[in-house]
Amino acid sequence: MDEVHEEQSQPLDQEEDNEIRTESTAFVHGEPSQDGNGPPKVDSEVEVLHEKVTKQIIKEGHGQKPSKYSTCFLHYRAWTESTLHKFEDTWNEQKPVELVLGKEKKEMTGLAIGLSSMKSGERALLHVGWELGYGKEGNFSFPNVPPMADIIYEAELIGFDETKEGKARGDMTVEERIGAADRRKMDGNALFKEEKLEEAMQQYEMAIAYMGDDFMFQLFGKYRDMALAVKNPCHLNMAACMIKLKRFEEAIMQCNIVLAEDENNAKALFRRGKARAELGQTDAAREDYLKVRKFAPEDKAVARELRLLAEHDKALYQKQKEIYKGIFGPRPEPKPKRTNWLVLFWQWLLSLFYRLLKRERCKAD
């Protein structure tokens, strides 16, 4: 169901807008794994895109490449090549960046050239000369880039819209933005059903990009309800995917975004509870499940998860009991000493000799 107030009528362990359950499946998506310092080391072939732009593919994409005036949604990190100082990282913000090819800012020219060569889902390392970056003067506000600084980008093209004449989100009406986000959400659901999960996640993320904080802040009344009816299911479906991927912390973050808008959202509480339980946060998970049970007392999924938590706690108690029993158990009874008859015999002889000697002394006196 699409409506926010109708979400609770579905079983809590099902996805939004489809019947796919949160069992096991796997795909690679999201923030690349790296040490967070310098650019990743890449061994793939260097492709010359321009005199001042080269590219190395980190992860292959799929489908077509964007054309001029396409609205691209991307994440990127950026370093100055000479010092490897990282001056920008959009993954930290958890919000994709929008860039319209052919209408990008001057300092993004090199990045745009790289994007135009990429497919949806592709991640690449781009080397951009200063002439197509922040130029001879650099930038002394945010981001802070020194003069004549060549740039290294680690960029991921999440996806793109072939919008007419490069119509950006900021130029759309409220209805157009909500409609575009809803189409992305529906595309994501269809891909999810086909188990094209990487592509589905990209669609959800692009749908959420249409519903950014700057946009939501301006909405009131029915328009805000319409936007949340699209945005929240995307966050919840992403949380479900992240649970499958065992990316539990990120799943909790997605649920928290929904709960910030609707603190009693049953699906968000349920999925956050599952993620917390997997992280071993059993008390917090139980708290989420018990809160869900107030809104869905007959839901079998909630009862099942609470039962699993109870079984986990019982098993943990038994294990701890066995451990402590070995450490603090009762002292073993001392074994009775064996009687040494030889020692007793010699003790008797000595005693007899002592008595006889004492008797002889008495006679002498």
XYZ file of N, CA, C and O in Angstrom, residues 220-330:
444
model
N 3.480 21.519 3.575
C 2.519 21.470 4.665
C 1.249 20.777 4.173
O 1.000 20.669 2.974
N 0.472 20.294 5.129
C -0.839 19.746 4.795
C -0.788 18.550 3.868
O 0.044 17.655 4.021
N -1.649 18.562 2.885
C -1.798 17.394 2.014
C -0.531 17.125 1.198
O -0.212 15.965 0.902
N 0.215 18.194 0.837
C 1.425 17.978 0.041
C 2.492 17.250 0.864
O 3.207 16.389 0.342
N 2.574 17.593 2.137
C 3.540 16.891 2.987
C 3.133 15.427 3.152
O 3.975 14.524 3.119
N 1.824 15.179 3.333
C 1.335 13.802 3.445
C 1.620 13.019 2.166
O 2.018 11.847 2.224
N 1.427 13.664 1.016
C 1.701 13.004 -0.268
C 3.175 12.645 -0.383
O 3.538 11.548 -0.831
N 4.039 13.582 0.025
C 5.480 13.333 -0.082
C 5.912 12.214 0.861
O 6.688 11.327 0.478
N 5.401 12.234 2.101
C 5.779 11.196 3.062
C 5.273 9.815 2.644
O 5.901 8.798 2.943
N 4.136 9.793 1.939
C 3.594 8.517 1.458
C 4.506 7.874 0.420
O 4.430 6.670 0.178
N 5.380 8.667 -0.183
C 6.371 8.134 -1.129
C 7.706 7.902 -0.424
O 8.345 6.862 -0.573
N 8.107 8.873 0.371
C 9.441 8.863 0.977
C 9.599 7.758 2.020
O 10.589 7.014 2.017
N 8.646 7.640 2.942
C 8.786 6.677 4.028
C 8.883 5.228 3.556
O 9.737 4.481 4.043
N 8.028 4.787 2.615
C 8.188 3.411 2.131
C 9.556 3.140 1.507
O 10.067 2.021 1.605
N 10.155 4.147 0.881
C 11.496 3.964 0.307
C 12.512 3.705 1.416
O 13.359 2.811 1.314
N 12.444 4.506 2.491
C 13.356 4.290 3.617
C 13.135 2.908 4.239
O 14.089 2.214 4.593
N 11.871 2.507 4.369
C 11.570 1.219 4.995
C 12.040 0.056 4.133
O 12.537 -0.950 4.652
N 11.870 0.172 2.813
C 12.353 -0.897 1.940
C 13.879 -0.962 1.927
O 14.461 -2.037 1.846
N 14.531 0.200 2.006
C 15.993 0.194 2.100
C 16.433 -0.455 3.404
O 17.409 -1.210 3.439
N 15.708 -0.187 4.495
C 16.042 -0.823 5.776
C 15.910 -2.338 5.676
O 16.757 -3.077 6.189
N 14.854 -2.803 5.006
C 14.666 -4.241 4.844
C 15.821 -4.854 4.056
O 16.321 -5.934 4.396
N 16.258 -4.167 3.011
C 17.391 -4.659 2.223
C 18.657 -4.705 3.062
O 19.447 -5.650 2.978
N 18.867 -3.680 3.871
C 20.084 -3.614 4.676
C 20.113 -4.697 5.740
O 21.177 -5.197 6.107
N 18.947 -5.077 6.250
C 18.897 -6.183 7.207
C 19.339 -7.468 6.521
O 20.089 -8.263 7.085
N 18.894 -7.673 5.289
C 19.317 -8.857 4.541
C 20.829 -8.859 4.328
O 21.462 -9.915 4.329
N 21.380 -7.679 4.137
C 22.822 -7.554 3.894
C 23.644 -7.583 5.173
O 24.870 -7.483 5.114
N 22.943 -7.673 6.332
C 23.611 -7.624 7.629
C 24.287 -6.277 7.872
O 25.250 -6.177 8.632
N 23.756 -5.230 7.240
C 24.224 -3.858 7.491
C 23.247 -3.227 8.490
O 22.458 -2.351 8.181
N 23.311 -3.736 9.727
C 22.268 -3.454 10.699
C 22.281 -1.999 11.177
O 21.229 -1.412 11.419
N 23.480 -1.421 11.335
C 23.539 -0.023 11.778
C 22.869 0.899 10.762
O 22.139 1.827 11.137
N 23.108 0.640 9.471
C 22.496 1.466 8.431
C 20.984 1.255 8.378
O 20.224 2.199 8.121
N 20.540 0.030 8.627
C 19.098 -0.236 8.674
C 18.440 0.569 9.786
O 17.353 1.141 9.606
N 19.095 0.626 10.936
C 18.563 1.411 12.057
C 18.463 2.887 11.675
O 17.483 3.567 12.001
N 19.460 3.408 10.964
C 19.436 4.805 10.539
C 18.240 5.080 9.632
O 17.560 6.109 9.769
N 17.969 4.170 8.696
C 16.824 4.351 7.796
C 15.516 4.352 8.586
O 14.612 5.157 8.326
N 15.396 3.449 9.547
C 14.182 3.403 10.372
C 14.037 4.665 11.209
O 12.928 5.186 11.390
N 15.151 5.167 11.718
C 15.097 6.379 12.540
C 14.600 7.580 11.750
O 13.941 8.470 12.302
N 14.927 7.631 10.459
C 14.446 8.731 9.622
C 12.924 8.717 9.556
O 12.265 9.763 9.670
N 12.344 7.516 9.403
C 10.883 7.401 9.357
C 10.281 7.727 10.721
O 9.278 8.441 10.815
N 10.903 7.227 11.782
C 10.366 7.445 13.124
C 10.460 8.905 13.557
O 9.707 9.353 14.420
N 11.372 9.660 12.958
C 11.439 11.094 13.251
C 10.189 11.808 12.754
O 9.773 12.825 13.311
N 9.590 11.279 11.703
C 8.349 11.842 11.153
C 7.119 11.213 11.799
O 6.098 11.866 11.987
N 7.206 9.928 12.101
C 6.055 9.173 12.618
C 6.566 8.220 13.686
O 6.972 7.100 13.392
N 6.554 8.660 14.930
C 7.178 7.902 16.012
C 6.501 6.571 16.285
O 7.084 5.694 16.948
N 5.289 6.389 15.803
C 4.564 5.148 16.026
C 4.462 4.292 14.767
O 3.609 3.399 14.700
N 5.324 4.535 13.788
C 5.269 3.749 12.559
C 5.644 2.303 12.877
O 6.770 2.008 13.270
N 4.692 1.398 12.706
C 4.871 0.014 13.127
C 5.972 -0.691 12.344
O 6.767 -1.449 12.906
N 6.012 -0.460 11.032
C 7.035 -1.128 10.226
C 8.436 -0.641 10.588
O 9.384 -1.432 10.631
N 8.581 0.642 10.835
C 9.895 1.171 11.206
C 10.333 0.616 12.556
O 11.498 0.238 12.742
N 9.421 0.535 13.510
C 9.744 -0.033 14.816
C 10.108 -1.513 14.697
O 11.059 -1.987 15.329
N 9.349 -2.237 13.881
C 9.596 -3.674 13.726
C 10.967 -3.924 13.106
O 11.743 -4.754 13.600
N 11.286 -3.188 12.036
C 12.567 -3.426 11.362
C 13.742 -2.918 12.191
O 14.822 -3.521 12.178
N 13.538 -1.853 12.921
C 14.600 -1.410 13.821
C 14.817 -2.452 14.915
O 15.957 -2.733 15.313
N 13.723 -3.053 15.394
C 13.839 -4.112 16.380
C 14.631 -5.298 15.852
O 15.480 -5.859 16.560
N 14.385 -5.681 14.607
C 15.132 -6.803 14.025
C 16.618 -6.482 13.931
O 17.474 -7.317 14.253
N 16.922 -5.252 13.482
C 18.328 -4.858 13.361
C 19.000 -4.822 14.733
O 20.137 -5.272 14.901
N 18.297 -4.287 15.721
C 18.864 -4.227 17.066
C 19.082 -5.627 17.638
O 20.098 -5.890 18.296
N 18.133 -6.507 17.392
C 18.283 -7.881 17.887
C 19.510 -8.550 17.280
O 20.254 -9.257 17.964
N 19.738 -8.319 15.994
C 20.902 -8.912 15.330
C 22.217 -8.356 15.881
O 23.237 -9.026 15.858
N 22.181 -7.127 16.371
C 23.374 -6.517 16.961
C 23.549 -6.904 18.425
O 24.489 -6.443 19.074
N 22.633 -7.723 18.943
C 22.721 -8.134 20.336
C 22.113 -7.148 21.310
O 22.255 -7.310 22.527
N 21.422 -6.128 20.783
C 20.786 -5.123 21.644
C 19.382 -5.614 22.002
O 18.368 -5.040 21.596
N 19.318 -6.685 22.787
C 18.042 -7.368 23.002
C 17.028 -6.524 23.781
O 15.836 -6.579 23.501
N 17.492 -5.775 24.753
C 16.558 -4.946 25.529
C 15.919 -3.875 24.645
O 14.700 -3.645 24.712
N 16.735 -3.220 23.814
C 16.205 -2.192 22.913
C 15.280 -2.816 21.874
O 14.242 -2.242 21.523
N 15.646 -3.998 21.364
C 14.801 -4.690 20.385
C 13.456 -5.046 21.001
O 12.403 -4.845 20.377
N 13.483 -5.572 22.221
C 12.228 -5.940 22.897
C 11.342 -4.708 23.091
O 10.113 -4.769 22.929
N 11.967 -3.593 23.425
C 11.207 -2.345 23.603
C 10.497 -1.958 22.310
O 9.324 -1.547 22.330
N 11.196 -2.098 21.169
C 10.562 -1.788 19.878
C 9.407 -2.740 19.594
O 8.323 -2.323 19.185
N 9.628 -4.034 19.813
C 8.583 -5.029 19.523
C 7.351 -4.833 20.402
O 6.213 -4.956 19.934
N 7.572 -4.527 21.674
C 6.433 -4.321 22.568
C 5.636 -3.087 22.172
O 4.404 -3.063 22.303
N 6.334 -2.082 21.674
C 5.622 -0.886 21.210
C 4.815 -1.203 19.956
O 3.684 -0.731 19.799
N 5.374 -2.035 19.064
C 4.640 -2.440 17.866
C 3.401 -3.219 18.257
O 2.332 -3.050 17.650
N 3.511 -4.069 19.273
C 2.381 -4.926 19.645
C 1.167 -4.127 20.100
O 0.025 -4.598 20.002
N 1.396 -2.904 20.582
C 0.261 -2.048 20.947
C -0.584 -1.700 19.731
O -1.800 -1.544 19.821
N 0.092 -1.553 18.562
C -0.620 -1.166 17.341
C -1.052 -2.377 16.514
O -1.970 -2.282 15.709
N -0.364 -3.491 16.691
C -0.690 -4.689 15.908
C -0.653 -5.900 16.833
O 0.228 -6.749 16.730
N -1.609 -6.000 17.766
C -1.561 -7.062 18.781
C -1.696 -8.467 18.210
O -1.261 -9.431 18.843
N -2.291 -8.608 17.029
C -2.515 -9.929 16.452
C -1.437 -10.332 15.450
O -1.508 -11.422 14.875
N -0.467 -9.450 15.203
C 0.526 -9.756 14.175
C 1.429 -10.901 14.614
O 2.067 -10.852 15.670
N 1.492 -11.941 13.781
C 2.265 -13.137 14.125
C 3.762 -12.878 14.093
O 4.527 -13.512 14.831
N 4.205 -11.946 13.229
C 5.637 -11.666 13.127
C 6.173 -11.092 14.431
O 7.278 -11.431 14.868
N 5.404 -10.205 15.071
C 5.831 -9.615 16.338
C 5.936 -10.689 17.410
O 6.926 -10.758 18.154
N 4.899 -11.559 17.488
C 4.923 -12.635 18.474
C 6.121 -13.559 18.245
O 6.768 -13.998 19.204
N 6.422 -13.840 16.971
C 7.549 -14.712 16.660
C 8.871 -14.094 17.116
O 9.712 -14.768 17.716
N 9.062 -12.800 16.842
C 10.314 -12.150 17.208
C 10.470 -12.055 18.726
O 11.572 -12.226 19.256
N 9.365 -11.787 19.439
C 9.440 -11.752 20.897
C 9.769 -13.140 21.453
O 10.523 -13.265 22.426
N 9.212 -14.172 20.835
C 9.513 -15.534 21.268
C 10.988 -15.870 21.032
O 11.653 -16.473 21.888
N 11.515 -15.437 19.885
C 12.927 -15.679 19.594
C 13.830 -14.958 20.597
O 14.860 -15.499 21.020
N 13.441 -13.744 20.976
C 14.219 -13.015 21.983
C 14.195 -13.750 23.322
O 15.220 -13.850 24.009
N 13.004 -14.256 23.700
C 12.888 -14.984 24.968
C 13.742 -16.250 24.943
O 14.425 -16.576 25.931
N 13.737 -16.958 23.815
C 14.555 -18.168 23.693
C 16.042 -17.831 23.743
O 16.846 -18.550 24.344
N 16.400 -16.706 23.110
C 17.797 -16.265 23.141
C 18.228 -15.959 24.570
O 19.308 -16.355 25.012
N 17.370 -15.235 25.311
C 17.706 -14.882 26.693
C 17.828 -16.132 27.559
O 18.718 -16.227 28.422
N 16.938 -17.109 27.337
C 16.982 -18.349 28.115
C 18.269 -19.123 27.838
O 18.918 -19.621 28.763
N 18.613 -19.215 26.543
C 19.836 -19.923 26.170
C 21.069 -19.229 26.753
O 22.010 -19.876 27.222
N 21.064 -17.900 26.724
C 22.186 -17.139 27.276
C 22.297 -17.356 28.778
O 23.397 -17.515 29.325
N 21.132 -17.389 29.459
C 21.129 -17.611 30.909
C 21.708 -18.981 31.249
O 22.513 -19.123 32.175
N 21.295 -20.014 30.508
C 21.792 -21.362 30.756
C 23.313 -21.447 30.528
O 24.031 -22.098 31.276
N 23.767 -20.766 29.468
C 25.191 -20.772 29.165
C 25.982 -20.107 30.284
O 27.028 -20.600 30.727
N 25.478 -18.945 30.744
C 26.155 -18.241 31.834
C 26.124 -19.062 33.124
O 27.089 -19.082 33.887
N 25.009 -19.766 33.347
C 24.878 -20.595 34.542
C 25.933 -21.695 34.561
O 26.549 -21.980 35.601
N 26.153 -22.304 33.371
C 27.155 -23.351 33.275
C 28.566 -22.801 33.513
O 29.398 -23.425 34.165
N 28.810 -21.601 32.951
C 30.128 -20.980 33.135
C 30.378 -20.679 34.608
O 31.430 -21.010 35.173
N 29.380 -20.043 35.249
C 29.557 -19.665 36.649
C 29.604 -20.888 37.565
O 30.255 -20.873 38.601
N 28.909 -21.943 37.169
C 28.928 -23.173 37.965
C 30.344 -23.736 38.033
O 30.788 -24.223 39.069
N 31.049 -23.649 36.921
C 32.423 -24.140 36.892
C 33.364 -23.282 37.707
O 34.352 -23.761 38.263
N 33.047 -22.000 37.798
C 33.945 -21.080 38.514
C 33.647 -21.063 40.014
O 34.541 -21.115 40.850
N 32.342 -20.975 40.332
C 31.951 -20.785 41.732
C 31.218 -21.993 42.318
O 30.471 -21.867 43.273
N 31.407 -23.176 41.740
C 30.713 -24.362 42.223
C 31.160 -24.760 43.620
O 32.142 -24.247 44.162
N 30.431 -25.713 44.269
C 30.788 -26.139 45.635
C 32.158 -26.804 45.664
O 32.573 -27.438 44.701
